[in-house]
Amino acid sequence: MVFALVGLVVLALLGAVHRYVWRRFVGDTTAPGSPLRRAGTVAAFVLPLLSIGAMTSGRVGAPFWLQQVLAWPGFLWLACLLYLTLALLVGEVVRPVLLRVLARRDAPAPEAAARTVPEPATAGPAGESGTGTGTPAHLPDGSRPRTEELVPSHSTGASARSEAAGRTATESVTESVAEPATGPERERETEPAAGPPATSATAPATTLAPGPSRRLFVSRVVGGAAAAAGLATVGYGTYGVLRGPSVRRITVPLAKLPRAAHGFRIAVVSDIHIGPILGRAHTRRIVDTINATSPDLVAVVGDLVDGSVADLGSAAEPLSALRARHGSFFVTGNHEYFSGAGQWVDHVRELGLHPLENARVEIEGFDLAGVNDIAGETEGQGPDFGRALGDRDRGRAAVLLAHQPVVIHDAVEHGVDLQLSGHTHGGQLWPGNLLAELANPTVAGLERYGDTQLFVSRGAGAWGPPVRVGAPSDITVVELASRQA
């Protein structure tokens, strides 16, 4: 019941996020019914279905070829969805700022908005306004412009009226030309014309309101920038995984380590995650990187695979080429218990690795112990610290291989000097490290808990999306140092 409820909540959240992403990238930037909108809408339904298929195909026993077909687009889309959504959320802050800047740029200056443009005053009939051309009637005769200069001479008198009668309304424009008036008529000219006074036309202000065109422009700018940022982030993170892990080196002093073991080097690799995406070539890159460090011992601390021996056995075969003076050792991670842990333990033994199933071996100068992952408790094969560490000589230094960092308190209780773990991937996808910190005492690196030091590797592979952002993959060479040296 609880699992079903959690599943429904996750599906609802995915649906809401996809709706938001569709709206910002498709609904706000394309025209209804356009090919781009139709394509974006189809993608909004197909991509989440591919992601669900990628996450569930292995669990339901789908053919391995189908898992591979679904894995690349399905898992990559999950990474794209994360960073496209984060970029859009940043864009929500930028969007109103852009709208405000554009509105301020397009708004007219106050002086321009208040400026008016006068039109020539409309004159009354020729007999009332003197000239019928808008010329002030009070000007002396000698200073008035002659109407013959403004109106063609054939437009006067009766001929003008007869010609006007023969023209259409859209072709005829005639004016009467009156002779200069004298006496009372002259006096009447100087009086204001009866009828409405001359008016001035105010020039209309052309102000762009924040309408659809401006919103469309801002939506496309913000959406384009968000798409570029999100996809570039995923592309760079994918390149980092496919390129292979880098090598880190740290020195860990152990109080009980004898001088003879000073400088002992352990190549720590975790979370290789051989699967539908990362296959044989990925394993080969890791083996070559480890061998190049010439370690004294190789420690594979869990989550080697995501699939069955039948599907991935050949992809793990390059592990047989690991070379170390004291051999290579393996402990299970939680993903082994999703993939048939017993079969994988047998298979890695055939490849030359030494599984430590709640067991311990003596190495020059210290004890090397390993415990099963806590996920094995569902199968009655969980960690047994008493069996691995209970009867040992506590005067010797002890190094423990345990996949998950959360067992550090058991390690402290059993007098372990150094615990080597993985599991967290360093968060893998920022800001996933914030969530990883909530569930693990240490997400990556070296920390001390009482007299026990805990080192957590970020891992050499990736689970789900073959992408890492803010948590690059690594193989760490841990050099043990004696305080007596």
C-alpha positions as CSV (number, residue, x, y, z in Angstrom):
1,M,0.0,0.0,0.0
2,V,2.7,2.4,1.0
3,F,4.8,1.5,-2.1
4,A,1.7,2.2,-4.3
5,L,1.1,5.5,-2.7
6,V,4.7,6.6,-3.1
7,G,4.5,5.5,-6.8
8,L,1.4,7.6,-7.4
9,V,3.1,10.6,-5.8
10,V,6.1,10.2,-8.0
11,L,4.0,9.9,-11.1
12,A,2.0,12.9,-10.2
13,L,5.2,14.9,-9.6
14,L,6.6,13.8,-13.0
15,G,3.4,14.7,-14.7
16,A,3.4,18.2,-13.1
17,V,7.0,18.8,-14.1
18,H,6.4,17.6,-17.7
19,R,3.4,19.9,-17.9
20,Y,5.5,22.9,-16.7
21,V,8.3,22.1,-19.1
22,W,5.9,21.7,-22.0
23,R,4.2,25.0,-21.3
24,R,7.5,27.0,-21.2
25,F,9.2,25.3,-24.1
26,V,6.2,24.6,-26.3
27,G,3.0,26.3,-25.3
28,D,4.5,29.7,-24.7
29,T,6.8,29.7,-27.8
30,T,4.8,28.1,-30.6
31,A,1.5,28.8,-32.4
32,P,-1.5,26.6,-31.9
33,G,-1.7,23.9,-34.5
34,S,1.9,24.5,-35.8
35,P,4.2,21.6,-36.6
36,L,6.5,22.6,-33.8
37,R,3.7,22.5,-31.2
38,R,2.5,19.2,-32.4
39,A,6.0,17.7,-32.3
40,G,6.6,19.2,-28.8
41,T,3.4,17.8,-27.5
42,V,4.1,14.3,-28.8
43,A,7.6,14.5,-27.2
44,A,6.0,15.5,-23.9
45,F,4.1,12.2,-23.9
46,V,6.7,9.9,-25.4
47,L,9.8,10.9,-23.4
48,P,8.4,10.2,-19.9
49,L,7.1,6.8,-21.2
50,L,10.6,6.0,-22.3
51,S,12.0,6.9,-18.9
52,I,9.5,4.7,-17.1
53,G,10.3,1.9,-19.5
54,A,14.1,2.3,-18.8
55,M,13.6,2.2,-15.1
56,T,11.3,-0.8,-15.0
57,S,12.4,-3.0,-18.0
58,G,15.2,-4.7,-16.0
59,R,13.0,-5.3,-13.0
60,V,10.2,-7.0,-15.0
61,G,12.6,-9.2,-16.9
62,A,12.4,-7.6,-20.3
63,P,14.8,-8.9,-23.0
64,F,18.2,-7.3,-22.6
65,W,18.1,-5.8,-26.1
66,L,14.9,-4.0,-25.2
67,Q,16.6,-2.7,-22.0
68,Q,19.4,-1.3,-24.1
69,V,17.0,0.4,-26.5
70,L,15.1,2.1,-23.7
71,A,18.0,2.9,-21.5
72,W,19.8,5.6,-23.5
73,P,16.8,7.9,-24.4
74,G,14.9,7.1,-21.2
75,F,17.7,7.8,-18.7
76,L,19.2,10.7,-20.6
77,W,15.8,12.4,-20.7
78,L,15.6,12.2,-16.9
79,A,18.9,14.1,-16.7
80,C,17.7,16.6,-19.3
81,L,14.4,17.0,-17.5
82,L,16.3,17.9,-14.2
83,Y,18.5,20.5,-15.7
84,L,15.9,22.0,-18.1
85,T,13.6,22.4,-15.2
86,L,16.3,24.1,-13.1
87,A,17.2,26.4,-15.9
88,L,13.6,27.3,-16.4
89,L,13.2,28.1,-12.7
90,V,16.1,30.5,-13.1
91,G,14.4,31.9,-16.1
92,E,11.3,32.7,-14.0
93,V,13.4,35.3,-12.2
94,V,14.8,36.7,-15.5
95,R,11.5,36.8,-17.3
96,P,9.8,39.8,-15.5
97,V,13.0,41.7,-15.6
98,L,13.2,41.4,-19.4
99,L,9.6,42.4,-19.8
100,R,10.2,45.5,-17.6
101,V,13.3,46.5,-19.6
102,L,11.6,46.1,-22.9
103,A,8.5,48.1,-21.7
104,R,10.8,50.9,-20.5
105,R,12.7,50.9,-23.8
106,D,9.6,51.1,-25.9
107,A,7.7,53.7,-23.8
108,P,7.8,57.3,-25.3
109,A,9.4,60.1,-23.5
110,P,7.1,62.3,-21.5
111,E,7.7,65.4,-23.7
112,A,6.9,63.3,-26.8
113,A,3.7,62.0,-25.3
114,A,2.5,65.5,-24.5
115,R,3.5,67.1,-27.9
116,T,0.6,68.0,-30.2
117,V,0.6,68.7,-33.9
118,P,-1.8,71.6,-35.0
119,E,-3.7,71.3,-38.3
120,P,-4.6,74.2,-40.5
121,A,-7.9,75.8,-39.4
122,T,-10.9,74.7,-41.4
123,A,-12.5,77.7,-43.1
124,G,-16.2,78.3,-43.7
125,P,-17.8,79.0,-47.1
126,A,-16.1,81.4,-49.4
127,G,-18.6,84.1,-48.8
128,E,-18.1,83.8,-45.0
129,S,-14.4,83.4,-44.5
130,G,-13.1,85.8,-47.0
131,T,-10.9,83.5,-49.1
132,G,-12.1,80.0,-48.3
133,T,-8.4,78.9,-47.9
134,G,-7.9,79.4,-44.2
135,T,-6.0,82.7,-44.7
136,P,-6.8,85.2,-42.0
137,A,-9.4,87.7,-43.3
138,H,-8.0,90.7,-41.5
139,L,-4.8,90.8,-43.6
140,P,-4.7,93.6,-46.0
141,D,-5.5,92.9,-49.6
142,G,-2.0,93.3,-50.8
143,S,-0.6,90.7,-48.4
144,R,-3.1,88.0,-49.1
145,P,-2.1,85.2,-51.4
146,R,-4.1,85.2,-54.6
147,T,-6.5,82.3,-54.9
148,E,-5.5,81.9,-58.5
149,E,-2.1,80.8,-57.2
150,L,-3.7,78.0,-55.2
151,V,-6.7,77.0,-57.4
152,P,-6.5,76.4,-61.2
153,S,-8.1,79.2,-63.1
154,H,-10.7,77.1,-64.8
155,S,-12.3,76.2,-61.5
156,T,-14.0,79.6,-61.1
157,G,-17.5,80.8,-61.5
158,A,-20.2,78.9,-63.4
159,S,-17.7,76.8,-65.3
160,A,-16.4,75.4,-62.0
161,R,-19.9,74.6,-60.9
162,S,-20.8,72.8,-64.1
163,E,-17.5,70.8,-64.1
164,A,-18.1,69.8,-60.5
165,A,-21.5,68.6,-61.3
166,G,-20.1,66.3,-63.9
167,R,-17.5,64.7,-61.7
168,T,-17.9,61.8,-59.2
169,A,-17.7,62.5,-55.5
170,T,-14.2,61.0,-55.3
171,E,-12.7,63.0,-58.2
172,S,-14.1,66.6,-57.7
173,V,-12.7,69.1,-55.3
174,T,-13.7,72.7,-56.2
175,E,-13.4,75.9,-54.4
176,S,-15.1,79.3,-55.1
177,V,-13.0,82.3,-55.6
178,A,-14.7,85.6,-54.6
179,E,-13.7,89.0,-55.5
180,P,-12.4,91.3,-52.8
181,A,-15.3,92.5,-50.7
182,T,-15.9,96.2,-49.9
183,G,-18.1,98.1,-47.5
184,P,-20.3,96.0,-45.3
185,E,-19.2,92.9,-46.8
186,R,-15.7,93.7,-45.8
187,E,-16.8,94.3,-42.3
188,R,-18.5,91.0,-42.2
189,E,-15.3,89.3,-43.2
190,T,-13.5,90.5,-40.2
191,E,-16.1,89.0,-37.9
192,P,-15.5,85.5,-36.6
193,A,-17.1,82.8,-38.8
194,A,-20.3,81.4,-37.5
195,G,-20.1,77.7,-36.7
196,P,-17.6,75.7,-34.7
197,P,-14.2,77.2,-34.0
198,A,-11.1,75.8,-35.6
199,T,-9.6,72.9,-33.7
200,S,-6.2,71.3,-33.3
201,A,-5.6,67.6,-33.8
202,T,-3.5,65.9,-31.2
203,A,-0.9,63.5,-32.6
204,P,-1.7,60.0,-31.2
205,A,1.0,58.5,-29.0
206,T,2.3,55.1,-30.3
207,T,3.1,53.1,-27.1
208,L,3.7,49.4,-27.3
209,A,1.6,47.7,-24.6
210,P,3.1,44.5,-23.1
211,G,1.1,42.4,-25.5
212,P,1.5,39.0,-27.0
213,S,4.4,39.9,-29.3
214,R,6.6,41.1,-26.4
215,R,5.7,38.1,-24.3
216,L,6.4,35.8,-27.2
217,F,9.8,37.3,-27.7
218,V,10.7,37.0,-24.0
219,S,9.4,33.4,-23.8
220,R,11.6,32.4,-26.8
221,V,14.7,34.1,-25.4
222,V,14.3,32.6,-21.9
223,G,13.3,29.2,-23.3
224,G,16.2,29.1,-25.8
225,A,18.7,30.1,-23.1
226,A,17.3,27.5,-20.7
227,A,17.4,24.8,-23.3
228,A,21.0,25.7,-24.2
229,A,22.1,25.7,-20.6
230,G,20.3,22.5,-19.6
231,L,21.4,20.4,-22.7
232,A,25.0,21.7,-22.5
233,T,25.1,20.6,-18.8
234,V,23.9,17.1,-19.6
235,G,26.2,16.8,-22.6
236,Y,29.2,17.7,-20.6
237,G,28.2,15.3,-17.8
238,T,27.7,12.5,-20.2
239,Y,31.1,13.1,-21.8
240,G,32.7,12.9,-18.3
241,V,31.2,9.4,-17.7
242,L,32.0,8.0,-21.1
243,R,35.5,9.3,-20.9
244,G,36.1,7.2,-17.8
245,P,37.1,7.9,-14.2
246,S,40.1,10.0,-13.2
247,V,42.6,8.9,-10.6
248,R,42.8,10.5,-7.1
249,R,45.4,9.8,-4.5
250,I,45.1,10.3,-0.8
251,T,47.4,9.3,2.2
252,V,45.7,7.9,5.3
253,P,47.9,7.5,8.4
254,L,47.0,4.5,10.6
255,A,48.3,4.4,14.2
256,K,48.6,0.6,14.3
257,L,50.1,0.1,10.9
258,P,53.7,-1.3,11.2
259,R,56.6,0.4,9.5
260,A,56.9,-2.5,7.0
261,A,53.4,-1.7,5.6
262,H,54.2,2.0,5.2
263,G,53.2,3.2,1.7
264,F,50.9,0.2,1.0
265,R,48.6,1.3,-1.9
266,I,45.0,0.2,-2.3
267,A,43.2,1.1,-5.5
268,V,39.6,1.7,-4.4
269,V,36.9,1.4,-7.1
270,S,33.1,1.4,-6.4
271,D,29.8,1.7,-8.3
272,I,31.1,0.6,-11.7
273,H,27.5,-0.2,-12.7
274,I,28.0,-2.4,-15.7
275,G,24.6,-2.5,-17.4
276,P,22.5,-1.7,-20.5
277,I,24.4,1.6,-21.1
278,L,27.9,1.0,-19.6
279,G,29.2,-2.2,-21.0
280,R,32.5,-4.0,-21.8
281,A,34.3,-1.0,-23.1
282,H,33.5,0.8,-19.8
283,T,34.9,-2.1,-17.8
284,R,38.1,-2.2,-19.9
285,R,38.7,1.6,-19.3
286,I,38.4,1.1,-15.6
287,V,40.8,-2.0,-15.5
288,D,43.4,-0.1,-17.6
289,T,43.2,2.9,-15.3
290,I,43.6,0.8,-12.2
291,N,46.5,-1.2,-13.6
292,A,48.3,2.0,-14.6
293,T,48.6,2.9,-10.9
294,S,50.4,-0.3,-10.1
295,P,48.5,-0.9,-6.8
296,D,49.4,-3.4,-4.1
297,L,45.8,-4.4,-3.7
298,V,42.5,-3.7,-5.6
299,A,39.3,-3.2,-3.6
300,V,36.0,-3.4,-5.5
301,V,33.4,-2.1,-3.0
302,G,30.1,-3.0,-4.5
303,D,27.5,-2.1,-7.1
304,L,29.5,-3.8,-9.8
305,V,26.5,-4.5,-12.1
306,D,22.9,-3.7,-13.0
307,G,21.7,-7.0,-14.5
308,S,22.1,-10.7,-14.5
309,V,25.2,-12.8,-15.2
310,A,23.5,-14.1,-18.3
311,D,23.2,-10.6,-19.8
312,L,26.3,-8.9,-18.4
313,G,28.8,-11.7,-17.7
314,S,30.8,-11.0,-20.9
315,A,30.8,-7.3,-20.1
316,A,32.5,-8.0,-16.7
317,E,35.2,-10.3,-18.2
318,P,37.9,-7.5,-18.5
319,L,38.0,-7.7,-14.6
320,S,40.1,-10.8,-15.0
321,A,42.9,-8.6,-16.3
322,L,43.3,-6.7,-13.0
323,R,46.8,-6.8,-11.6
324,A,47.9,-6.2,-8.0
325,R,50.6,-7.7,-5.8
326,H,48.2,-8.9,-3.2
327,G,45.2,-9.5,-5.4
328,S,41.7,-8.0,-6.0
329,F,38.9,-8.2,-3.5
330,F,35.2,-7.7,-3.9
331,V,32.2,-7.0,-1.6
332,T,28.5,-6.9,-2.6
333,G,26.5,-3.7,-3.0
334,N,22.8,-3.2,-3.0
335,H,22.5,-3.5,-6.8
336,E,24.0,-7.0,-6.7
337,Y,20.9,-8.1,-4.7
338,F,18.7,-6.7,-7.5
339,S,20.7,-8.8,-10.0
340,G,21.3,-12.2,-8.4
341,A,24.1,-11.7,-5.9
342,G,24.9,-15.3,-5.5
343,Q,25.6,-15.8,-9.2
344,W,27.7,-12.6,-9.3
345,V,29.8,-13.7,-6.3
346,D,30.5,-17.0,-8.1
347,H,31.2,-15.2,-11.4
348,V,33.7,-12.6,-10.0
349,R,35.5,-15.5,-8.3
350,E,35.9,-17.2,-11.7
351,L,37.3,-13.9,-13.0
352,G,40.0,-14.0,-10.3
353,L,38.6,-11.7,-7.7
354,H,38.3,-12.7,-4.0
355,P,34.8,-12.1,-2.6
356,L,34.7,-11.2,1.1
357,E,31.3,-12.3,2.4
358,N,31.5,-11.3,6.0
359,A,35.0,-12.6,6.0
360,R,38.6,-11.4,6.8
361,V,42.1,-12.1,5.4
362,E,45.5,-11.1,6.8
363,I,47.6,-8.9,4.6
364,E,51.2,-7.7,5.4
365,G,50.8,-5.5,8.4
366,F,47.0,-5.3,8.7
367,D,43.7,-7.2,8.5
368,L,41.4,-6.8,5.5
369,A,37.8,-7.5,6.2
370,G,34.6,-7.3,4.1
371,V,30.9,-7.4,4.9
372,N,27.9,-8.0,2.7
373,D,25.7,-5.0,1.9
374,I,22.7,-4.3,4.1
375,A,20.4,-4.9,1.2
376,G,21.2,-8.6,1.6
377,E,19.2,-8.7,4.8
378,T,16.1,-9.3,2.7
379,E,17.7,-12.6,1.6
380,G,19.2,-13.5,5.0
381,Q,22.7,-12.4,3.8
382,G,23.2,-9.0,5.4
383,P,26.3,-7.8,7.1
384,D,27.8,-9.8,10.0
385,F,30.4,-7.7,11.7
386,G,30.9,-10.3,14.5
387,R,31.8,-13.0,11.9
388,A,34.1,-10.6,9.9
389,L,35.8,-8.9,12.8
390,G,34.9,-10.5,16.1
391,D,37.8,-12.8,16.9
392,R,40.7,-10.8,15.4
393,D,43.8,-9.3,17.2
394,R,42.8,-5.7,17.8
395,G,46.5,-4.9,18.1
396,R,46.7,-5.1,14.3
397,A,45.3,-2.4,12.0
398,A,42.0,-3.2,10.3
399,V,40.7,-2.1,7.0
400,L,37.1,-2.8,6.2
401,L,35.4,-3.0,2.8
402,A,31.7,-2.1,3.2
403,H,29.6,-0.7,0.3
404,Q,27.4,1.7,2.3
405,P,28.9,4.4,4.6
406,V,26.0,4.1,7.0
407,V,27.6,1.1,8.7
408,I,30.4,3.3,10.0
409,H,29.1,3.1,13.6
410,D,29.3,-0.7,13.5
411,A,32.9,-0.3,12.2
412,V,33.7,2.0,15.1
413,E,32.3,-0.5,17.6
414,H,34.5,-3.3,16.2
415,G,37.7,-1.3,16.3
416,V,38.1,-0.7,12.5
417,D,40.8,1.7,11.7
418,L,39.7,2.5,8.1
419,Q,36.5,1.8,6.3
420,L,36.4,2.0,2.5
421,S,32.9,2.6,1.0
422,G,31.0,3.8,-2.1
423,H,27.3,3.9,-2.8
424,T,26.7,7.7,-2.7
425,H,28.2,8.5,-6.2
426,G,29.1,11.8,-4.5
427,G,25.5,12.8,-5.4
428,Q,26.1,12.1,-9.1
429,L,23.8,14.9,-10.3
430,W,23.9,18.2,-8.5
431,P,22.0,19.1,-6.4
432,G,21.6,15.4,-5.6
433,N,24.5,15.7,-3.2
434,L,22.2,17.6,-0.8
435,L,19.9,14.6,-0.7
436,A,22.8,12.2,-0.4
437,E,23.9,14.1,2.7
438,L,20.6,13.5,4.4
439,A,21.0,9.7,4.0
440,N,24.7,9.2,4.5
441,P,27.2,10.3,7.2
442,T,29.8,11.1,4.5
443,V,29.0,11.7,0.8
444,A,32.6,11.7,-0.5
445,G,36.1,11.9,0.8
446,L,37.8,11.1,4.1
447,E,36.3,11.8,7.5
448,R,37.0,10.6,11.0
449,Y,34.5,9.0,13.4
450,G,36.1,8.5,16.8
451,D,39.2,6.3,16.2
452,T,37.9,5.1,12.8
453,Q,38.4,6.9,9.5
454,L,35.9,6.6,6.7
455,F,36.7,7.1,3.0
456,V,33.8,7.2,0.5
457,S,34.5,7.0,-3.2
458,R,32.4,8.8,-5.7
459,G,32.4,5.7,-7.9
460,A,33.7,4.9,-11.4
461,G,30.4,4.6,-13.2
462,A,26.8,6.0,-13.0
463,W,23.4,4.6,-12.2
464,G,20.4,5.6,-14.4
465,P,21.4,8.6,-16.5
466,P,25.1,8.1,-17.7
467,V,25.7,11.7,-16.5
468,R,27.6,13.2,-13.7
469,V,27.4,16.9,-12.7
470,G,29.4,18.2,-9.8
471,A,30.6,14.7,-8.8
472,P,33.1,13.4,-11.4
473,S,33.8,9.7,-11.4
474,D,37.1,8.5,-9.9
475,I,39.3,5.7,-8.8
476,T,41.2,6.5,-5.6
477,V,44.6,5.2,-4.7
478,V,44.7,5.1,-0.9
479,E,48.2,5.0,0.5
480,L,48.5,3.8,4.0
481,A,51.1,5.6,6.2
482,S,52.6,4.3,9.4
483,R,53.2,6.7,12.2
484,Q,56.3,4.7,13.0
485,A,57.9,5.5,9.7
